[in-house]
XYZ file of C-alpha atoms in Angstrom:
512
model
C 52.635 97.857 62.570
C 55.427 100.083 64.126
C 58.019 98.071 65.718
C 58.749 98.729 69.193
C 62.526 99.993 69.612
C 63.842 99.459 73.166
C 65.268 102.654 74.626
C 69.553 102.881 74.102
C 71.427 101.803 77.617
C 73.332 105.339 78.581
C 76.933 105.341 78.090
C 79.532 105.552 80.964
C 80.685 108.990 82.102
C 83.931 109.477 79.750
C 86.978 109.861 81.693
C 89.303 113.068 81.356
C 91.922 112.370 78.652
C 90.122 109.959 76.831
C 88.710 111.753 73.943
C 90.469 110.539 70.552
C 93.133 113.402 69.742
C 94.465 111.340 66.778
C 93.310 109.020 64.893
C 95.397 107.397 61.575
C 96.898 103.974 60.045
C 100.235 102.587 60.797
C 101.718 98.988 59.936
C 101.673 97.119 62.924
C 103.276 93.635 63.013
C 103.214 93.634 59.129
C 99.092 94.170 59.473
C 97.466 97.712 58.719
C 95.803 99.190 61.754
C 93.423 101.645 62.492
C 95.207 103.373 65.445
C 93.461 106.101 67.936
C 95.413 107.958 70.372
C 94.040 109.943 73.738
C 95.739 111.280 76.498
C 95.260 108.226 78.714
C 95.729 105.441 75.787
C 97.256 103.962 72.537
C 94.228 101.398 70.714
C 94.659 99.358 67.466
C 92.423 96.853 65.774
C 93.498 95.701 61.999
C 91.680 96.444 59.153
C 90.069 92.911 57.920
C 87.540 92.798 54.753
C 84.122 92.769 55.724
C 83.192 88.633 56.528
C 80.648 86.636 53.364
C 78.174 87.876 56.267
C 78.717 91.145 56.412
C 79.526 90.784 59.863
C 83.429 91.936 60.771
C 82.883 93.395 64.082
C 83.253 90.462 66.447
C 86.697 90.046 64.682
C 87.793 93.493 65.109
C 86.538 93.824 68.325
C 88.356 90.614 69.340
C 91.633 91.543 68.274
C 91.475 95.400 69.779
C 94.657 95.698 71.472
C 95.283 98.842 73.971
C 98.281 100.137 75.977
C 97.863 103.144 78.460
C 100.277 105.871 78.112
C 101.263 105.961 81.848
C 103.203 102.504 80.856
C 105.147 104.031 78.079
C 108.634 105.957 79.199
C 109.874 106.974 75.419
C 108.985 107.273 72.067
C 110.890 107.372 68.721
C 111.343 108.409 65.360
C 112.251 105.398 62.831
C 114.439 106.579 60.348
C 116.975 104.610 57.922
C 120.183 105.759 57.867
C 123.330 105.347 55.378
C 126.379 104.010 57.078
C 127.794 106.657 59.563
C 124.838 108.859 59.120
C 123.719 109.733 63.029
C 121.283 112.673 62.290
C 118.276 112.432 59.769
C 117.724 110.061 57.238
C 114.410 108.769 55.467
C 111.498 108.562 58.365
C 109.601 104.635 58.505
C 107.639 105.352 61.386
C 107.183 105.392 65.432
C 108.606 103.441 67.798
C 106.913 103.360 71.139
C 109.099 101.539 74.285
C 106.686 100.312 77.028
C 107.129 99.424 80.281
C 105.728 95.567 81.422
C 105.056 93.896 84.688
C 106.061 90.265 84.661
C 106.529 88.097 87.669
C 108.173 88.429 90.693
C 107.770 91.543 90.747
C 109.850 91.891 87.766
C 109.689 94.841 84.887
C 110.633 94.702 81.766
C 110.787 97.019 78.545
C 109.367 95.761 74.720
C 109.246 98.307 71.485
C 105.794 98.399 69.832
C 106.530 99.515 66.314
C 104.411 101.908 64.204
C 105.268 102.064 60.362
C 103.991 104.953 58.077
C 105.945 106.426 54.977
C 104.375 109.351 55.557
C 106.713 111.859 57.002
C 104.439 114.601 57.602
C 101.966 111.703 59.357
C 104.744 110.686 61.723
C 106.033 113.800 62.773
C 102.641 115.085 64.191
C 102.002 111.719 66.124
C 105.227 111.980 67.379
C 105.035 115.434 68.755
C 101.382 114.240 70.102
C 102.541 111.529 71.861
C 106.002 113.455 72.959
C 103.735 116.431 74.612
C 101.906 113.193 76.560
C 104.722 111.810 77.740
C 106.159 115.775 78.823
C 103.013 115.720 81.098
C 104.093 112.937 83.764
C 105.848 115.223 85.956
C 107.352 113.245 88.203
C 109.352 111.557 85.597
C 112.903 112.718 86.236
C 114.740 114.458 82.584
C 117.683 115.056 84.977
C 119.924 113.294 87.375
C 122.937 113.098 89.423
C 124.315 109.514 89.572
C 126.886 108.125 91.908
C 128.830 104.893 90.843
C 130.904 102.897 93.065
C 133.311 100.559 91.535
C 134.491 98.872 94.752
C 130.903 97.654 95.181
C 130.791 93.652 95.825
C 132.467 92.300 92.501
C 133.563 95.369 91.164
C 130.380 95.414 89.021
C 128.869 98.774 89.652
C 130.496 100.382 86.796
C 129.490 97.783 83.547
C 125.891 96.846 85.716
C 125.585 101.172 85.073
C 127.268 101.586 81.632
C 125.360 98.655 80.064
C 122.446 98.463 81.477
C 121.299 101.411 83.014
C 123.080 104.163 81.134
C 120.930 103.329 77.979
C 117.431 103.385 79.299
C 118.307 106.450 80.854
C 119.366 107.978 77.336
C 116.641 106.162 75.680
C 114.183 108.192 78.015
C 116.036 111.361 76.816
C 117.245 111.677 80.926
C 120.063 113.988 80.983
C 123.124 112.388 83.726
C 125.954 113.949 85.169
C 127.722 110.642 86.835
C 130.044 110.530 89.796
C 132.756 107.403 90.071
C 133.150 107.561 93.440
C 137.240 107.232 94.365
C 136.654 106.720 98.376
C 134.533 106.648 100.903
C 132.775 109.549 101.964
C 133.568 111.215 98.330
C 129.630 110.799 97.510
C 128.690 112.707 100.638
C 131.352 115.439 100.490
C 130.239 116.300 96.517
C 126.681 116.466 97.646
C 127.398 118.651 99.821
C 129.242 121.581 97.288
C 126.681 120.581 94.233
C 124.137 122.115 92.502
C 121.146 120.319 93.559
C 118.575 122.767 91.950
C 119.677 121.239 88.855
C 118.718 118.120 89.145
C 115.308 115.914 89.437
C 116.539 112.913 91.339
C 119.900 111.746 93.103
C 120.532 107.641 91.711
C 123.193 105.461 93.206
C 125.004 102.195 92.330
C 126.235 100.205 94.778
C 125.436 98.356 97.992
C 123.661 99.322 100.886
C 126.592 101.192 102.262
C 126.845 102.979 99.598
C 123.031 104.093 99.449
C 123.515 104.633 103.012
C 126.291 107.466 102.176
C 124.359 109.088 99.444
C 121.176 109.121 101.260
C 122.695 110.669 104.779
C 124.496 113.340 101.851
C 121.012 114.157 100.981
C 119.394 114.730 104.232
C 122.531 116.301 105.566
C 122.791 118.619 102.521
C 118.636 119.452 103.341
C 119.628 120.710 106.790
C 122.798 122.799 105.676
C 120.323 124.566 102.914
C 117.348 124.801 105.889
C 120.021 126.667 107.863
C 119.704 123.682 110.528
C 122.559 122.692 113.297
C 123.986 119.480 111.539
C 125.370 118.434 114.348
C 121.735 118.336 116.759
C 119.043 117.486 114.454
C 115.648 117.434 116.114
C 112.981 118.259 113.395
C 115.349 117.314 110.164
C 114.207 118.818 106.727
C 113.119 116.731 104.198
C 115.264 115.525 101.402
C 115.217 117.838 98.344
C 115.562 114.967 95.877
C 114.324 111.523 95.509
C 116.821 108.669 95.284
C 117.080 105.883 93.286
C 118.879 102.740 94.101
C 120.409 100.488 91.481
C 121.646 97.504 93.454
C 124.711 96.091 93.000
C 126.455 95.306 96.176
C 126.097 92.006 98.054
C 122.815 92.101 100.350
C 121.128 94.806 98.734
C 118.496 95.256 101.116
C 117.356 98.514 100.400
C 116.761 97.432 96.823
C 114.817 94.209 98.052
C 112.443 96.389 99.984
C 111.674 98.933 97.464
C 111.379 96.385 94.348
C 110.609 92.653 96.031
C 113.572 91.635 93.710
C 117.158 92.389 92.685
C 116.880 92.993 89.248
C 118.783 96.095 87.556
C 116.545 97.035 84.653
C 113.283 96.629 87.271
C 115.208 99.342 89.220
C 116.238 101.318 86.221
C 112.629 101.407 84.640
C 111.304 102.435 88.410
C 113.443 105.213 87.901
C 112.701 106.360 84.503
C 109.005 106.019 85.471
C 109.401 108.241 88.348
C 107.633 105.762 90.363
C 108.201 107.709 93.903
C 107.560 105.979 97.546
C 108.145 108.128 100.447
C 110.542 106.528 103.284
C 110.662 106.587 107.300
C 114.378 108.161 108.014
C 116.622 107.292 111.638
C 118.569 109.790 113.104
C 121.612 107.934 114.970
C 123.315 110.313 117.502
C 125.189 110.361 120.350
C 124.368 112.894 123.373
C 126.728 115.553 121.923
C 126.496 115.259 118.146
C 124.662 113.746 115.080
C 126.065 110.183 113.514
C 123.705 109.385 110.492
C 120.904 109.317 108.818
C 120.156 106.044 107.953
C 117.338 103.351 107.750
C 118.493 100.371 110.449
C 121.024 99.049 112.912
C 122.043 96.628 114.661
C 124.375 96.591 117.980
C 125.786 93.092 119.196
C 126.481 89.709 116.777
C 125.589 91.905 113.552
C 127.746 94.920 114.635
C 130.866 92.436 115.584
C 130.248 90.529 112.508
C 130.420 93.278 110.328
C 133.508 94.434 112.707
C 135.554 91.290 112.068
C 134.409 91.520 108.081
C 136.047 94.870 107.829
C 139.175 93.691 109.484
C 139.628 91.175 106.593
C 139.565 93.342 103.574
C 142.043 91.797 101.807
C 139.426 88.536 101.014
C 136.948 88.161 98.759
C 133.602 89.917 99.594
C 131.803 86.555 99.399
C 134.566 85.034 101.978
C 135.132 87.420 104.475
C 131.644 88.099 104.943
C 131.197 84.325 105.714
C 134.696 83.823 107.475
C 133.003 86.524 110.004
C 130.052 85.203 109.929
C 131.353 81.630 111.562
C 133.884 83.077 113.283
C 131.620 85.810 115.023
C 129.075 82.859 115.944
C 132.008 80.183 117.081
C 133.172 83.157 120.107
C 129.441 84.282 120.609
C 129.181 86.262 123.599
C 126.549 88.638 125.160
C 126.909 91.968 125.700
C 125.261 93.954 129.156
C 123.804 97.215 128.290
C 120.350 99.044 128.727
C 117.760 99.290 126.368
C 115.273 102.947 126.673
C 112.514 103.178 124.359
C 109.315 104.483 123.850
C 106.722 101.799 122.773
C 103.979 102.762 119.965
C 100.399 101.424 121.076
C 98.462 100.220 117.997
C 94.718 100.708 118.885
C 93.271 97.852 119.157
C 89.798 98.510 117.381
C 91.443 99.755 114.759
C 93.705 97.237 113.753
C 93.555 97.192 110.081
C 94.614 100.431 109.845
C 98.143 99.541 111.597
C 100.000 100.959 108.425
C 98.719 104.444 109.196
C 101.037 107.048 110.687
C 98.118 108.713 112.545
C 99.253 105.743 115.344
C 98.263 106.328 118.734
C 101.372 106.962 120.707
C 101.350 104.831 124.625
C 99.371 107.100 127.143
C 98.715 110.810 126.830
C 102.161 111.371 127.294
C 105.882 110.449 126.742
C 106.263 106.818 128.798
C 109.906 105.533 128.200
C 110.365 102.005 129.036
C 113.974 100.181 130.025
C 115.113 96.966 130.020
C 118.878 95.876 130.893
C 120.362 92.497 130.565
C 122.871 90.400 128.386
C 121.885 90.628 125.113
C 123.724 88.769 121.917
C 122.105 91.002 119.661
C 119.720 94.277 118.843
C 118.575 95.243 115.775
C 116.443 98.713 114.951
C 115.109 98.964 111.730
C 112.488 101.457 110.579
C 111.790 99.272 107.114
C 111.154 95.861 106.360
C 114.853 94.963 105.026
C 114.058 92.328 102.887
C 117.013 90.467 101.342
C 117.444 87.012 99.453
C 118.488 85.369 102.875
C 115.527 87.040 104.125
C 112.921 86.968 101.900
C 110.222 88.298 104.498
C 112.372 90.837 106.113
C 114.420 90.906 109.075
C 112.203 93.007 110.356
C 108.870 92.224 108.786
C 106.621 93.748 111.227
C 107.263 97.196 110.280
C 106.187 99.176 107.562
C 108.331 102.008 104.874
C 106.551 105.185 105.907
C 104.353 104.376 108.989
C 106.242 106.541 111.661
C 107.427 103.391 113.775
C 110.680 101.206 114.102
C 111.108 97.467 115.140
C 113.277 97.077 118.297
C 114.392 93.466 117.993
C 116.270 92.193 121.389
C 117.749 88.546 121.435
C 118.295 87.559 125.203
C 121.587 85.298 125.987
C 120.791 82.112 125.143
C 122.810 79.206 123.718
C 124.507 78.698 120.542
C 122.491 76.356 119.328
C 119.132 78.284 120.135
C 120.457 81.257 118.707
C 121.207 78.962 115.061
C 117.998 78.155 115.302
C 116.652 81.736 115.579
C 118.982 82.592 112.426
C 117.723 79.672 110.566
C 114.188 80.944 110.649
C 115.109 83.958 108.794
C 115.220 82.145 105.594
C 112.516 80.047 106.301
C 108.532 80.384 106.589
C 108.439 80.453 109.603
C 108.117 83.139 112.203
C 111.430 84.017 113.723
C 110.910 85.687 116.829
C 108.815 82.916 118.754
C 111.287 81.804 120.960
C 111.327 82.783 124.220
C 114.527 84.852 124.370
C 113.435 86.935 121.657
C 111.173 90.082 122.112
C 109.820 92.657 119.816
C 108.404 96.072 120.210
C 107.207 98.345 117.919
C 109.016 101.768 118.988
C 109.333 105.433 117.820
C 112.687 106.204 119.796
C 115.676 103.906 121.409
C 118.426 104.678 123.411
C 120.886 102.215 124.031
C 123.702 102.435 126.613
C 126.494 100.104 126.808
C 127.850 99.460 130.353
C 131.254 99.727 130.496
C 133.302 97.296 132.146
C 136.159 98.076 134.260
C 138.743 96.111 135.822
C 140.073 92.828 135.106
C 136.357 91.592 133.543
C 136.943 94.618 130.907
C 138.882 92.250 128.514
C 136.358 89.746 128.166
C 134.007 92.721 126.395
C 133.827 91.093 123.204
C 131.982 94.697 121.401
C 134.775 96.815 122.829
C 138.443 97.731 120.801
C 141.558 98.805 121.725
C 140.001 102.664 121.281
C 137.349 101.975 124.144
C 134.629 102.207 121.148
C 131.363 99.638 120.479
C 130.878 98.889 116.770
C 127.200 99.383 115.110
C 126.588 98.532 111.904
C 124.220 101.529 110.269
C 122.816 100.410 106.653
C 125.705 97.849 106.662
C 128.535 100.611 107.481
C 131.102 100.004 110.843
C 130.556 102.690 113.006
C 132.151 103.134 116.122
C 130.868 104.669 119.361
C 131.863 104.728 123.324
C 128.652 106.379 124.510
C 125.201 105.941 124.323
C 123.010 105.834 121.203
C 120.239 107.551 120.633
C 117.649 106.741 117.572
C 114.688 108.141 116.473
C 112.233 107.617 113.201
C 111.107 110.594 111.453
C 108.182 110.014 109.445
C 108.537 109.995 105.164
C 111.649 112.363 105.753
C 112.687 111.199 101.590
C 111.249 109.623 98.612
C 113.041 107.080 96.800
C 112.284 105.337 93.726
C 110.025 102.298 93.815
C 106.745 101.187 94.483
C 105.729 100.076 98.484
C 106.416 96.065 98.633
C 104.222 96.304 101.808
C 101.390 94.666 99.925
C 103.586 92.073 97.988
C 103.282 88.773 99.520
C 106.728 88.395 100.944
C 106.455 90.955 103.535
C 102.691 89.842 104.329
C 104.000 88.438 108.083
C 102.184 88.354 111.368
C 104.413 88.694 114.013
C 103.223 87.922 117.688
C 105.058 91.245 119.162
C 105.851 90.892 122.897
């Protein structure tokens, strides 16, 4: 009798890239592999005898091991060398540097080694895989790097050298570095480079630093759009992405973009041209443009910062706590008026909050103004995670969804205001407390009323110069006038992945 064959299950639609373009043997882990390379992925299984039953497949199939190409940043020829010998030599094989995901967020690079005598065998994998790895085009192969040595511990320079200056050679990324000598030198080179010939614009340092370099940037786009620096509107976009390496004291730029602080997790987010597009303040005053920048805050943070500053001549770690205690021992409000205009979040549509196509408060422009003592405002238009933060200070906002947080803390006592601190660091949700409000906002004005008279000496924001300081991206700044800031949506990319979905910054805040 015939036998009865049951028809063959069809095979899934092959995806583009993976068809086999090579297929050879290579020593892997002292084992001989059969190896098969597409545009999408790297597979090897070893080569076992055939099993007393005949029956080798489960084996093979079990020990299959794959890597996808979009994880690999560089790939090498392994040659041995005589002493002193830095070109050439006799070829052993391929080495192939990955990039892995461990936890917290964390990356990490390993070497998968391929041996083969065979010269000739090598060589055309090599320029196989090489022509893959030429075809990830956001992958920067050039860069403009600014290093500033005065950054927290005076570790920007050996974090760079030693750790990030190798990856970047080993993925053949061509730098042109900058030791910055004083502030404001990052901003006035990017404005007289040649941008065109670079791919991305990295910087090492703390958030003031990254705050310089990334207002050089978007200043240097309007100068090239032919834009009035000094009333910016409708600002051009960056021309470059930027990549931070931290290695100041807070880092909160890097915490946002990477959950961690970790400098080879930033370096590899770089080499991998991993790109996340960024909400951008403008800061200005009625008559001119201060800064781009990402958040602010006016009040305690501003005076703290103020005080910090004056005290230089301590140790990062010291002064910052010094003003810290000292700032909170003479805490006093400050009167000004708050203008904003609120974002309205529809509310049928509330999973889509993260969207920038956000319904804006009425069918037209409806500012809103409050006035009162306030110890302190903050204005952030990204999460600013930080280790003393580990949600944010401003988890209720979003990297590139068109809005900014307007955080006002009411007078209230010293010991309240601890308390509201406290919860920063803590699971808990730190605006539910009565004197704290929060709105989500696309534009803030904020006017300082001047005092006059004998009561103008007990201002605690204002100086001898008649000026209130604001701390922008954790740099003093010093204005008499009004402030006016407003979010302008994705304005540059950086380097990093969006920690909106990681579980720190997963907060529900009740916003008043």
């Amino acid at each position: 009798r015939r036998r009865r064959v049951a028809p063959l299950a069809a095979a899934p639609p092959a995806r583009a890239g993976d068809e086999p373009l090579l297929r050879g043997i290579f020593e892997i882990d002292k084992r001989s592999c059969d190896v098969v390379l597409s545009g999408r992925w790297l597979r090897w299984s070893p080569i076992l005898p055939e099993s007393p039953t005949g029956d080798s497949s489960v084996a093979l199939q079990a020990q299959e091991e794959i890597i996808e190409m979009k994880d690999v940043f560089s790939v090498k020829l392994k040659c041995r060398r005589f002493a002193g010998q830095k070109k050439g030599g006799t070829v052993l094989g391929i080495t192939i540097f990955k990039c892995l995901n461990k936890e917290e967020n964390k990356l990490t690079d390993c070497a998968i080694h391929l041996n083969n005598l065979s010269e000739d065998h090598c060589q055309l994998w090599f320029r196989h895989l090489k022509e893959i790895l030429n075809g990830f085009q956001n992958r920067p192969k050039s860069l403009k790097v600014f290093v500033n040595p005065s950054s927290h511990r005076r570790e920007a320079t050996h974090i760079y050298y030693e750790k990030v200056a190798p990856l970047f050679k080993l993925a053949g990324i061509k730098t042109d570095v900058t030791v910055t000598k004083y502030e404001g030198h990052a901003l006035s080179v990017l404005k007289e480079c040649e941008l065109q010939e670079f791919d991305g614009v990295v910087c090492v340092g703390g958030d003031g630093s990254v705050s310089e370099v990334a207002h050089g940037l978007l200043l240097r786009a309007q100068i090239d759009a032919g834009k009035d620096t000094d009333y910016v509107s409708e600002p051009a976009r960056a021309p470059l992405p930027l990549g931070v390496i931290p290695a100041g004291t807070t880092n909160i730029l890097a915490h946002t973009l990477y959950g961690i602080k970790h400098t080879v997790t930033a370096t590899l987010h770089i080499v991998m041209g991993h790109i996340q597009a960024v909400d951008v303040c403008t800061f200005s005053t009625p008559s001119k443009l201060l800064r781009f920048g990402f958040s602010a805050m006016f009040g305690f943070g501003a005076r703290t910062l103020a005080l910090a500053e004056k005290h230089r001549w301590m140790p990062s770690s010291q002064r910052k706590d010094f003003a810290f205690v000292k700032t909170l021992a003479d805490l006093k409000p400050e009167e000004c008026e708050l203008s904003f205009l609120p974002l309205q979040i529809p509310q049928e549509d509330t999973d889509e909050r993260d969207r920038i196509t956000l319904l804006y408060l009425g069918s037209k422009d409806q500012w809103q103004k409050i006035q009162g003592h306030f110890l302190n405002v903050s204005i952030m238009a990204i999460p600013c995670l930080c280790s003393m933060a580990p949600r944010g200070l401003a988890p209720n906002t979003r990297l590139n969804n068109g809005s900014m947080a307007l955080i006002v803390v009411q007078n209230t006592s010293r010991t309240e205001f601890i308390r509201h601190l406290k919860r920063y660091s803590s699971v808990k949700n730190q605006f539910n407390f009565p004197f704290v409000e929060t709105y989500t906002v696309r534009e803030v004005k904020v006017q300082p009323m001047l005092k006059s008279g004998p009561d103008a000496k007990e201002s605690v924001c204002l100086n001898a110069e008649g000026n209130y300081p604001w701390n922008i991206d954790g740099d003093l700044m010093k204005e008499a006038s009004e402030v006016h800031v407003r979010v302008h949506p994705q304005l540059i990319d950086l380097y990093g992945v969006n920690t909106d979905d990681l579980e720190s910054s997963q907060v529900t805040c009740n916003c008043i």
